CSV table of C-alpha atoms and ligand atoms in Angstrom, one decimal:
chain,number,residue,atom,x,y,z
A,1,UNK,CA,52.3,33.8,33.0
A,2,UNK,CA,54.7,31.4,35.0
A,3,UNK,CA,55.2,32.4,38.6
A,4,UNK,CA,58.8,34.2,38.5
A,5,UNK,CA,59.5,36.2,41.7
A,6,UNK,CA,59.6,34.4,45.2
A,7,UNK,CA,56.5,35.8,46.3
A,8,UNK,CA,54.7,34.2,43.1
A,9,UNK,CA,55.9,31.2,43.8
A,10,UNK,CA,54.6,31.3,47.2
A,11,UNK,CA,51.4,32.3,45.8
A,12,UNK,CA,51.2,29.5,43.3
A,13,UNK,CA,51.9,27.0,46.5
A,14,UNK,CA,49.3,28.4,48.6
A,15,UNK,CA,46.6,28.9,46.1
A,16,UNK,CA,45.9,25.0,46.3
A,17,UNK,CA,44.7,25.6,50.0
A,18,UNK,CA,42.3,28.5,49.1
A,19,UNK,CA,38.8,27.3,50.2
A,20,UNK,CA,36.1,26.3,48.1
A,21,UNK,CA,32.8,25.9,49.7
A,22,UNK,CA,29.1,25.5,48.4
A,23,UNK,CA,27.8,27.6,50.9
A,24,UNK,CA,28.8,30.7,49.3
A,25,UNK,CA,27.8,29.7,45.9
A,26,UNK,CA,24.3,29.1,47.2
A,27,UNK,CA,24.6,32.6,48.9
A,28,UNK,CA,25.6,33.8,45.6
A,29,UNK,CA,22.6,32.6,43.8
A,30,UNK,CA,20.2,33.7,46.4
A,31,UNK,CA,21.4,37.2,47.2
A,32,UNK,CA,23.5,38.3,43.9
A,33,UNK,CA,20.8,37.3,41.1
A,34,UNK,CA,17.5,38.9,41.2
A,35,UNK,CA,14.4,37.0,41.6
A,36,UNK,CA,12.0,37.9,39.1
A,37,UNK,CA,8.5,36.9,37.9
A,38,UNK,CA,7.3,37.8,34.6
A,39,UNK,CA,3.6,38.8,34.3
A,40,UNK,CA,1.0,39.0,31.7
A,41,UNK,CA,-2.6,40.0,32.1
A,42,UNK,CA,-3.4,36.0,32.7
A,43,UNK,CA,-0.7,34.6,34.8
A,44,UNK,CA,2.6,35.2,36.1
A,45,UNK,CA,5.7,32.8,35.6
A,46,UNK,CA,8.2,32.3,38.4
A,47,UNK,CA,11.4,32.3,36.4
A,48,UNK,CA,13.2,30.7,39.5
A,49,UNK,CA,11.0,27.5,39.3
A,50,UNK,CA,9.7,28.0,35.8
A,51,UNK,CA,6.1,27.3,37.1
A,52,UNK,CA,3.0,29.7,36.5
A,53,UNK,CA,0.6,31.1,39.1
A,54,UNK,CA,-2.4,33.7,39.3
A,55,UNK,CA,-1.9,37.3,39.1
A,56,UNK,CA,-4.0,37.4,42.1
A,57,UNK,CA,-1.0,36.8,44.3
A,58,UNK,CA,0.7,40.0,43.0
A,59,UNK,CA,0.5,42.8,45.5
A,60,UNK,CA,2.6,46.2,44.3
A,61,UNK,CA,4.9,44.6,42.2
A,62,UNK,CA,6.0,41.6,44.5
A,63,UNK,CA,4.7,38.1,44.9
A,64,UNK,CA,5.8,34.9,46.9
A,65,UNK,CA,5.9,32.0,44.5
A,66,UNK,CA,3.3,29.4,45.5
A,67,UNK,CA,5.5,26.6,44.2
A,68,UNK,CA,9.0,27.4,45.6
A,69,UNK,CA,8.3,30.0,48.1
A,70,UNK,CA,10.9,32.6,46.3
A,71,UNK,CA,10.1,36.1,46.9
A,72,UNK,CA,9.6,37.7,43.5
A,73,UNK,CA,9.8,41.1,41.8
A,74,UNK,CA,7.0,41.5,39.3
A,75,UNK,CA,7.7,42.6,35.8
A,76,UNK,CA,5.1,43.2,33.2
A,77,UNK,CA,6.1,41.4,30.2
A,78,UNK,CA,5.7,38.7,27.7
A,79,UNK,CA,9.2,37.6,27.9
A,80,UNK,CA,9.5,33.6,28.4
A,81,UNK,CA,13.4,33.4,29.0
A,82,UNK,CA,16.0,35.4,30.9
A,83,UNK,CA,19.6,35.6,31.5
A,84,UNK,CA,21.2,37.5,34.3
A,85,UNK,CA,25.2,38.1,35.1
A,86,UNK,CA,26.1,39.4,38.5
A,87,UNK,CA,29.4,39.9,40.2
A,88,UNK,CA,30.3,38.9,43.7
A,89,UNK,CA,33.2,39.1,46.0
A,90,UNK,CA,34.7,37.0,49.4
A,91,UNK,CA,37.7,37.6,51.2
A,92,UNK,CA,40.0,35.3,53.3
A,93,UNK,CA,43.2,34.9,54.9
A,94,UNK,CA,45.8,32.5,53.8
A,95,UNK,CA,48.9,32.8,55.9
A,96,UNK,CA,50.6,36.0,55.3
A,97,UNK,CA,48.0,36.9,52.8
A,98,UNK,CA,44.4,38.5,52.6
A,99,UNK,CA,43.0,37.2,49.6
A,100,UNK,CA,40.2,39.1,47.7
A,101,UNK,CA,38.5,36.7,45.3
A,102,UNK,CA,35.9,38.2,42.6
A,103,UNK,CA,33.4,35.6,40.8
A,104,UNK,CA,30.9,36.2,38.2
A,105,UNK,CA,27.5,34.7,38.8
A,106,UNK,CA,25.4,33.5,35.8
A,107,UNK,CA,21.5,32.7,35.8
A,108,UNK,CA,19.8,31.2,33.0
A,109,UNK,CA,15.9,31.3,33.4
A,110,UNK,CA,13.1,29.7,31.1
A,111,UNK,CA,9.4,29.1,31.3
A,112,UNK,CA,8.8,25.4,32.4
A,113,UNK,CA,12.3,24.6,34.0
A,114,UNK,CA,14.1,25.2,37.2
A,115,UNK,CA,16.8,28.2,36.8
A,116,UNK,CA,20.1,26.9,35.8
A,117,UNK,CA,23.1,28.8,37.9
A,118,UNK,CA,26.9,28.8,37.8
A,119,UNK,CA,29.9,30.6,38.9
A,120,UNK,CA,33.0,31.2,37.7
A,121,UNK,CA,36.3,33.0,39.7
A,122,UNK,CA,37.7,35.5,37.5
A,123,UNK,CA,40.4,37.1,39.7
A,124,UNK,CA,42.4,37.2,43.1
A,125,UNK,CA,44.1,39.8,44.6
A,126,UNK,CA,47.0,39.1,46.6
A,127,UNK,CA,47.8,41.4,49.4
A,128,UNK,CA,50.7,40.5,51.5
A,129,UNK,CA,51.2,41.4,54.9
A,130,UNK,CA,54.1,43.9,53.9
A,131,UNK,CA,51.7,45.6,51.4
A,132,UNK,CA,52.8,44.0,48.2
A,133,UNK,CA,50.0,43.0,45.6
A,134,UNK,CA,50.0,40.1,43.1
A,135,UNK,CA,46.9,39.5,41.0
A,136,UNK,CA,45.8,36.1,39.7
A,137,UNK,CA,43.1,36.4,36.9
A,138,UNK,CA,41.6,35.0,34.0
A,139,UNK,CA,42.5,36.7,30.5
A,140,UNK,CA,40.2,40.1,30.3
A,141,UNK,CA,38.8,41.1,26.9
A,142,UNK,CA,37.5,43.8,26.0
A,143,UNK,CA,34.9,43.9,23.3
A,144,UNK,CA,32.0,45.8,21.9
A,145,UNK,CA,29.5,44.2,24.1
A,146,UNK,CA,31.9,44.8,27.2
A,147,UNK,CA,34.7,43.1,29.3
A,148,UNK,CA,34.5,39.2,29.4
A,149,UNK,CA,37.3,37.0,31.0
A,150,UNK,CA,38.5,33.7,29.4
A,151,UNK,CA,41.6,31.3,29.8
A,152,UNK,CA,42.7,29.7,33.4
A,153,UNK,CA,43.5,31.6,36.4
A,154,UNK,CA,46.9,32.5,36.3
A,155,UNK,CA,49.5,35.1,37.9
A,156,UNK,CA,49.2,38.4,35.6
A,157,UNK,CA,51.2,41.5,35.0
A,158,UNK,CA,50.7,43.8,37.5
A,159,UNK,CA,50.6,46.6,35.5
A,160,UNK,CA,47.1,48.1,35.8
A,161,UNK,CA,46.0,45.3,37.6
A,162,UNK,CA,43.0,47.5,38.8
A,163,UNK,CA,41.3,46.3,35.3
A,164,UNK,CA,41.1,42.8,36.8
A,165,UNK,CA,38.7,44.2,39.6
A,166,UNK,CA,34.9,44.5,39.5
A,167,UNK,CA,32.2,46.0,41.3
A,168,UNK,CA,30.6,43.6,43.0
A,169,UNK,CA,26.7,43.1,43.7
A,170,UNK,CA,27.5,41.5,47.0
A,171,UNK,CA,30.3,40.7,49.3
A,172,UNK,CA,30.2,37.2,51.2
A,173,UNK,CA,29.0,38.2,54.5
A,174,UNK,CA,31.1,35.3,56.1
A,175,UNK,CA,34.4,36.9,54.6
A,176,UNK,CA,37.5,37.4,56.6
A,177,UNK,CA,39.4,40.1,57.6
A,178,UNK,CA,43.1,40.5,58.9
A,179,UNK,CA,42.8,42.8,62.0
A,180,UNK,CA,44.8,45.4,60.1
A,181,UNK,CA,42.1,45.9,57.8
A,182,UNK,CA,39.2,45.2,60.4
A,183,UNK,CA,40.5,48.4,62.3
A,184,UNK,CA,39.8,51.0,59.2
A,185,UNK,CA,36.3,49.6,59.4
A,186,UNK,CA,36.7,47.3,56.3
A,187,UNK,CA,34.3,44.1,56.4
A,188,UNK,CA,31.6,42.8,54.0
A,189,UNK,CA,29.3,45.5,54.8
A,190,UNK,CA,31.3,47.9,52.4
A,191,UNK,CA,30.0,49.9,49.7
A,192,UNK,CA,31.1,52.5,47.2
A,193,UNK,CA,34.6,50.8,46.7
A,194,UNK,CA,35.5,47.5,45.9
A,195,UNK,CA,37.4,45.4,48.6
A,196,UNK,CA,40.5,45.7,47.0
A,197,UNK,CA,40.3,49.5,46.3
A,198,UNK,CA,39.4,49.7,50.1
A,199,UNK,CA,42.3,47.4,51.2
A,200,UNK,CA,44.9,49.4,49.0
A,201,UNK,CA,43.3,53.2,49.4
A,202,UNK,CA,41.8,53.5,53.1
A,203,UNK,CA,45.3,52.7,55.0
A,204,UNK,CA,47.0,55.5,53.0
A,205,UNK,CA,43.9,57.8,53.2
A,206,UNK,CA,42.8,58.9,56.7
A,207,UNK,CA,39.7,60.9,55.1
A,208,UNK,CA,38.7,57.7,53.3
A,209,UNK,CA,38.9,55.7,56.3
A,210,UNK,CA,36.6,58.9,58.1
A,211,UNK,CA,33.9,58.5,55.5
A,212,UNK,CA,33.7,54.7,56.1
A,213,UNK,CA,33.6,54.9,59.8
A,214,UNK,CA,30.9,57.4,59.3
A,215,UNK,CA,29.3,54.9,56.8
A,216,UNK,CA,29.0,57.8,53.9
A,217,UNK,CA,29.4,55.1,51.3
A,218,UNK,CA,28.5,57.5,48.4
A,219,UNK,CA,31.3,60.1,49.1
A,220,UNK,CA,33.7,57.3,49.8
A,221,UNK,CA,32.8,56.0,46.5
A,222,UNK,CA,34.6,59.5,45.2
A,223,UNK,CA,38.1,57.9,46.1
A,224,UNK,CA,37.6,55.5,43.2
A,225,UNK,CA,38.2,58.2,40.3
A,226,UNK,CA,37.7,61.6,42.0
A,227,UNK,CA,39.9,62.1,44.9
A,228,UNK,CA,40.8,65.3,44.2
A,229,UNK,CA,37.1,66.6,44.7
A,230,UNK,CA,37.3,65.0,48.2
A,231,UNK,CA,40.1,66.9,49.0
A,232,UNK,CA,38.9,70.3,47.6
A,233,UNK,CA,35.6,69.8,49.0
A,234,UNK,CA,36.5,68.3,52.6
A,235,UNK,CA,35.0,71.0,54.6
A,236,UNK,CA,31.8,70.7,53.0
A,237,UNK,CA,32.2,66.8,53.6
A,238,UNK,CA,32.7,67.5,57.3
A,239,UNK,CA,29.4,69.4,57.0
A,240,UNK,CA,27.6,66.4,55.6
A,241,UNK,CA,29.3,64.0,58.0
A,242,UNK,CA,28.0,66.3,61.2
A,243,UNK,CA,24.6,66.6,59.4
A,244,UNK,CA,24.2,62.6,58.7
A,245,UNK,CA,23.8,63.7,55.1
A,246,UNK,CA,23.8,60.7,52.8
A,247,UNK,CA,24.6,61.1,49.2
A,248,UNK,CA,23.9,57.6,47.2
A,249,UNK,CA,26.6,55.9,45.2
A,250,UNK,CA,25.0,57.1,42.4
A,251,UNK,CA,24.6,60.7,43.1
A,252,UNK,CA,28.1,61.1,44.7
A,253,UNK,CA,29.4,63.0,41.5
A,254,UNK,CA,26.4,64.9,41.0
A,255,UNK,CA,26.9,66.2,44.4
A,256,UNK,CA,30.8,67.2,43.5
A,257,UNK,CA,29.5,68.9,40.5
A,258,UNK,CA,26.9,70.7,42.5
A,259,UNK,CA,29.5,72.1,45.0
A,260,UNK,CA,31.6,72.9,42.5
A,261,UNK,CA,28.8,75.2,40.8
A,262,UNK,CA,27.8,76.4,44.5
A,263,UNK,CA,31.9,77.6,44.8
A,264,UNK,CA,31.4,79.3,41.1
A,265,UNK,CA,28.9,81.3,42.3
A,266,UNK,CA,30.6,82.0,45.7
A,267,UNK,CA,27.8,80.4,48.0
A,268,UNK,CA,29.0,79.5,51.4
A,269,UNK,CA,30.5,76.0,51.3
A,270,UNK,CA,30.3,75.7,55.1
A,271,UNK,CA,26.2,76.2,55.1
A,272,UNK,CA,24.6,73.1,55.6
A,273,UNK,CA,21.4,74.9,53.7
A,274,UNK,CA,23.6,74.9,50.4
A,275,UNK,CA,25.9,72.0,51.1
A,276,UNK,CA,23.1,69.3,52.2
A,277,UNK,CA,20.1,70.1,49.9
A,278,UNK,CA,16.9,68.3,50.3
A,279,UNK,CA,16.5,67.3,46.6
A,280,UNK,CA,19.9,67.1,45.3
A,281,UNK,CA,18.9,66.6,41.9
A,282,UNK,CA,16.7,69.5,42.0
A,283,UNK,CA,19.1,71.9,43.6
A,284,UNK,CA,22.0,70.7,41.0
A,285,UNK,CA,19.5,71.4,38.1
A,286,UNK,CA,18.7,74.9,39.3
A,287,UNK,CA,22.3,76.0,39.6
A,288,UNK,CA,23.3,74.2,36.1
A,289,UNK,CA,20.4,76.5,34.4
A,290,UNK,CA,22.0,79.4,36.4
A,291,UNK,CA,25.4,78.6,35.2
A,292,UNK,CA,24.1,78.4,31.6
A,293,UNK,CA,22.6,81.8,31.9
A,294,UNK,CA,25.8,83.1,33.4
A,295,UNK,CA,28.1,81.6,30.2
A,296,UNK,CA,25.5,83.0,27.9
A,297,UNK,CA,25.6,86.5,29.3
A,298,UNK,CA,29.5,86.3,29.0
A,299,UNK,CA,29.6,84.9,25.6
A,300,UNK,CA,26.9,88.1,24.5
A,301,UNK,CA,29.2,90.5,26.2
A,302,UNK,CA,32.2,89.0,24.1
A,303,UNK,CA,30.0,89.3,21.1
A,304,UNK,CA,29.2,92.8,22.0
A,305,UNK,CA,33.0,93.7,22.3
A,306,UNK,CA,33.5,92.4,19.2
A,307,UNK,CA,30.6,94.3,17.6
A,308,UNK,CA,32.4,97.5,18.6
A,309,UNK,CA,35.5,96.8,16.7
A,310,UNK,CA,33.7,95.3,13.7
A,311,UNK,CA,31.7,98.4,13.3
A,312,UNK,CA,33.9,100.7,11.1
A,313,UNK,CA,34.6,98.2,8.6
A,314,UNK,CA,30.9,97.4,8.8
A,315,UNK,CA,30.2,101.3,8.2
A,316,UNK,CA,32.5,101.4,5.2
A,317,UNK,CA,30.9,98.4,3.6
A,318,UNK,CA,27.0,99.1,4.3
A,319,UNK,CA,26.3,102.6,5.3
A,320,UNK,CA,25.2,103.6,1.9
A,321,UNK,CA,22.2,101.3,2.4
A,322,UNK,CA,21.3,102.5,6.1
A,323,UNK,CA,17.8,104.2,6.3
A,324,UNK,CA,16.2,102.0,3.7
A,325,UNK,CA,12.9,100.5,4.7
A,326,UNK,CA,9.3,99.5,3.3
A,327,UNK,CA,6.4,98.0,4.2
A,328,UNK,CA,3.1,96.3,3.4
A,329,UNK,CA,1.3,98.3,6.2
A,330,UNK,CA,1.7,94.6,8.4
A,331,UNK,CA,5.3,93.9,7.8
A,332,UNK,CA,7.8,96.5,7.9
A,333,UNK,CA,11.5,95.8,6.5
A,334,UNK,CA,14.5,97.4,7.2
A,335,UNK,CA,18.2,97.6,6.7
A,336,UNK,CA,20.2,96.5,9.9
A,337,UNK,CA,22.4,99.4,10.6
A,338,UNK,CA,24.9,98.4,13.3
A,339,UNK,CA,26.8,95.3,14.1
A,340,UNK,CA,24.9,95.5,17.4
A,341,UNK,CA,21.8,94.9,15.8
A,342,UNK,CA,22.9,92.2,14.1
A,343,UNK,CA,23.8,90.6,17.7
A,344,UNK,CA,20.5,91.5,19.0
A,345,UNK,CA,18.6,89.8,15.6
A,346,UNK,CA,20.7,86.8,15.8
A,347,UNK,CA,20.0,86.1,19.7
A,348,UNK,CA,16.5,86.9,19.3
A,349,UNK,CA,15.7,84.4,16.3
A,350,UNK,CA,18.3,81.9,17.5
A,351,UNK,CA,20.4,82.0,14.2
A,352,UNK,CA,23.8,82.2,13.4
A,353,UNK,CA,23.6,85.8,11.7
A,354,UNK,CA,26.4,87.3,13.9
A,355,UNK,CA,28.3,84.4,14.8
A,356,UNK,CA,29.2,83.5,10.8
A,357,UNK,CA,30.2,87.3,10.2
A,358,UNK,CA,27.4,88.1,7.9
A,359,UNK,CA,28.1,91.9,8.6
A,360,UNK,CA,31.2,91.7,7.0
A,361,UNK,CA,30.4,90.1,4.0
A,362,UNK,CA,31.2,93.0,1.2
A,363,UNK,CA,28.6,91.1,-1.5
A,364,UNK,CA,25.1,90.9,0.3
A,365,UNK,CA,23.2,92.7,2.9
A,366,UNK,CA,21.0,91.7,5.6
A,367,UNK,CA,17.6,93.1,6.3
A,368,UNK,CA,15.1,92.4,9.4
A,369,UNK,CA,11.3,91.9,8.3
A,370,UNK,CA,9.5,92.9,11.7
A,371,UNK,CA,5.9,93.2,12.8
A,372,UNK,CA,5.4,96.2,15.5
A,373,UNK,CA,9.2,96.0,15.6
A,374,UNK,CA,9.5,92.6,16.5
A,375,UNK,CA,11.9,90.6,14.1
A,376,UNK,CA,10.1,87.8,12.2
A,377,UNK,CA,12.6,86.5,9.4
A,378,UNK,CA,16.1,87.8,8.8
A,379,UNK,CA,17.0,88.4,5.0
A,380,UNK,CA,19.9,88.2,3.1
A,381,UNK,CA,19.8,89.6,-0.4
A,382,UNK,CA,22.8,89.4,-2.9
A,383,UNK,CA,24.2,92.8,-3.8
A,384,UNK,CA,25.5,91.2,-7.2
A,385,UNK,CA,22.2,89.5,-8.7
A,386,UNK,CA,20.0,91.6,-6.6
A,387,UNK,CA,18.0,88.6,-5.6
A,388,UNK,CA,17.1,86.9,-2.2
A,389,UNK,CA,19.7,84.7,-0.9
A,390,UNK,CA,17.6,83.6,2.2
A,391,UNK,CA,14.9,84.6,4.6
A,392,UNK,CA,14.7,82.7,8.2
A,393,UNK,CA,12.7,82.9,11.1
A,394,UNK,CA,13.4,81.4,14.9
A,395,UNK,CA,15.7,78.5,14.7
A,396,UNK,CA,16.3,79.1,10.9
A,397,UNK,CA,12.7,77.9,10.3
A,398,UNK,CA,10.2,79.6,7.7
A,399,UNK,CA,7.3,81.7,9.4
A,400,UNK,CA,3.7,81.7,7.8
A,401,UNK,CA,4.8,85.3,6.4
A,402,UNK,CA,7.5,83.6,4.6
A,403,UNK,CA,6.2,84.1,1.2
A,404,UNK,CA,4.5,87.6,1.9
A,405,UNK,CA,8.1,88.9,2.8
A,406,UNK,CA,10.0,87.4,-0.3
A,407,UNK,CA,7.2,89.3,-2.4
A,408,UNK,CA,7.8,92.5,-0.6
A,409,UNK,CA,11.3,92.2,-0.8
A,410,UNK,CA,11.4,91.7,-4.7
A,411,UNK,CA,8.8,94.3,-5.3
A,412,UNK,CA,11.6,96.8,-3.7
A,413,UNK,CA,14.6,95.2,-4.9
A,414,UNK,CA,15.2,98.4,-7.3
A,415,UNK,CA,15.9,100.5,-4.2
A,416,UNK,CA,19.1,98.5,-3.6
A,417,UNK,CA,19.9,98.2,-7.4
A,418,UNK,CA,19.7,101.9,-7.7
A,419,UNK,CA,22.4,102.7,-5.1
A,420,UNK,CA,24.9,100.0,-6.0
A,421,UNK,CA,24.7,101.7,-9.6
A,422,UNK,CA,25.1,105.1,-8.0
B,1,ZN,ZN1,8.9,29.4,41.8
């Protein structure tokens, strides 16, 4: 898009003056791309220089390449080529603007040759001293393989400009920051937010500033998409800060989920014992199970309530079959005589007996096959054709007694036929 406004024309003019140094390229290749060694039983290939060396140099998945002295992370694989894509951000001062610049970094690696690396600038955020922001970027395409950029760096529509931002693998350490950003603690050590996010969010959010100054990068990352959680649980976050309890960036939403569960169960959200668990994942999972159990109980209570409501209709339909039972000594088969029995049978065998309202079907009847009063399979018979429609055990499977149960029911089918006729 061609520059239209005064500020856009100013940016078009200043863009020519932006720094381009090769030093930051070298830093990006070194710091943002991983240095990998691909190892088989017999050799290691340094993917940085393409040369082979002995596996004896590997210790705890690390090695220093004897050819190029690169520190490598060793992976066991037969692969002979590799590709990497990473991102980095630099920031510089350009007259009345703070400029944040995002880059893609590529690495192409193959056995026998030195790595090929290149980088490409993908977006720039121009933040004016007066707070106004413009974006200069390539065209962003969203494809099924993810997002990619093409075309030239141009001034783009400001609507949804966040989409041109990327979370970087590193921020160039010699980046420059205007004093108004430095005073909030925004510098190249930032994590959890992108520089552009930090510069637009932190001046307006004292809570974000507090988290940044406390180096709580994980919780700071919540300002990306979960600002409400920060506000809601701020008192608990203060407990984390006081106890220097670090939540990693990857675990930040797990922590808020966990606090939400604590809140649900009325636990003390000011108590470090709950708020700062030693093993967050374990504590989270424990409360997830507890919540599932709780939900199951609520659902069961609702079912029971419905069962009481359904009981009258059920009696009208089925009471003439109540009391029927027969056995072959080991297996006992009986008619289910109340809706509650349907609920319990369905819960115990984990099938949809009650959920699908089998108790209100006018033309079928449900029987339970039991051994020592423990349900084994549930049988549905037709009251029109007097045959077994289905017989199912736990999770709708068939048990080892399946054929024996069918035989027993068929042998006694006349009991039902006679009642129907009467
Ligand atoms: Zn090497």
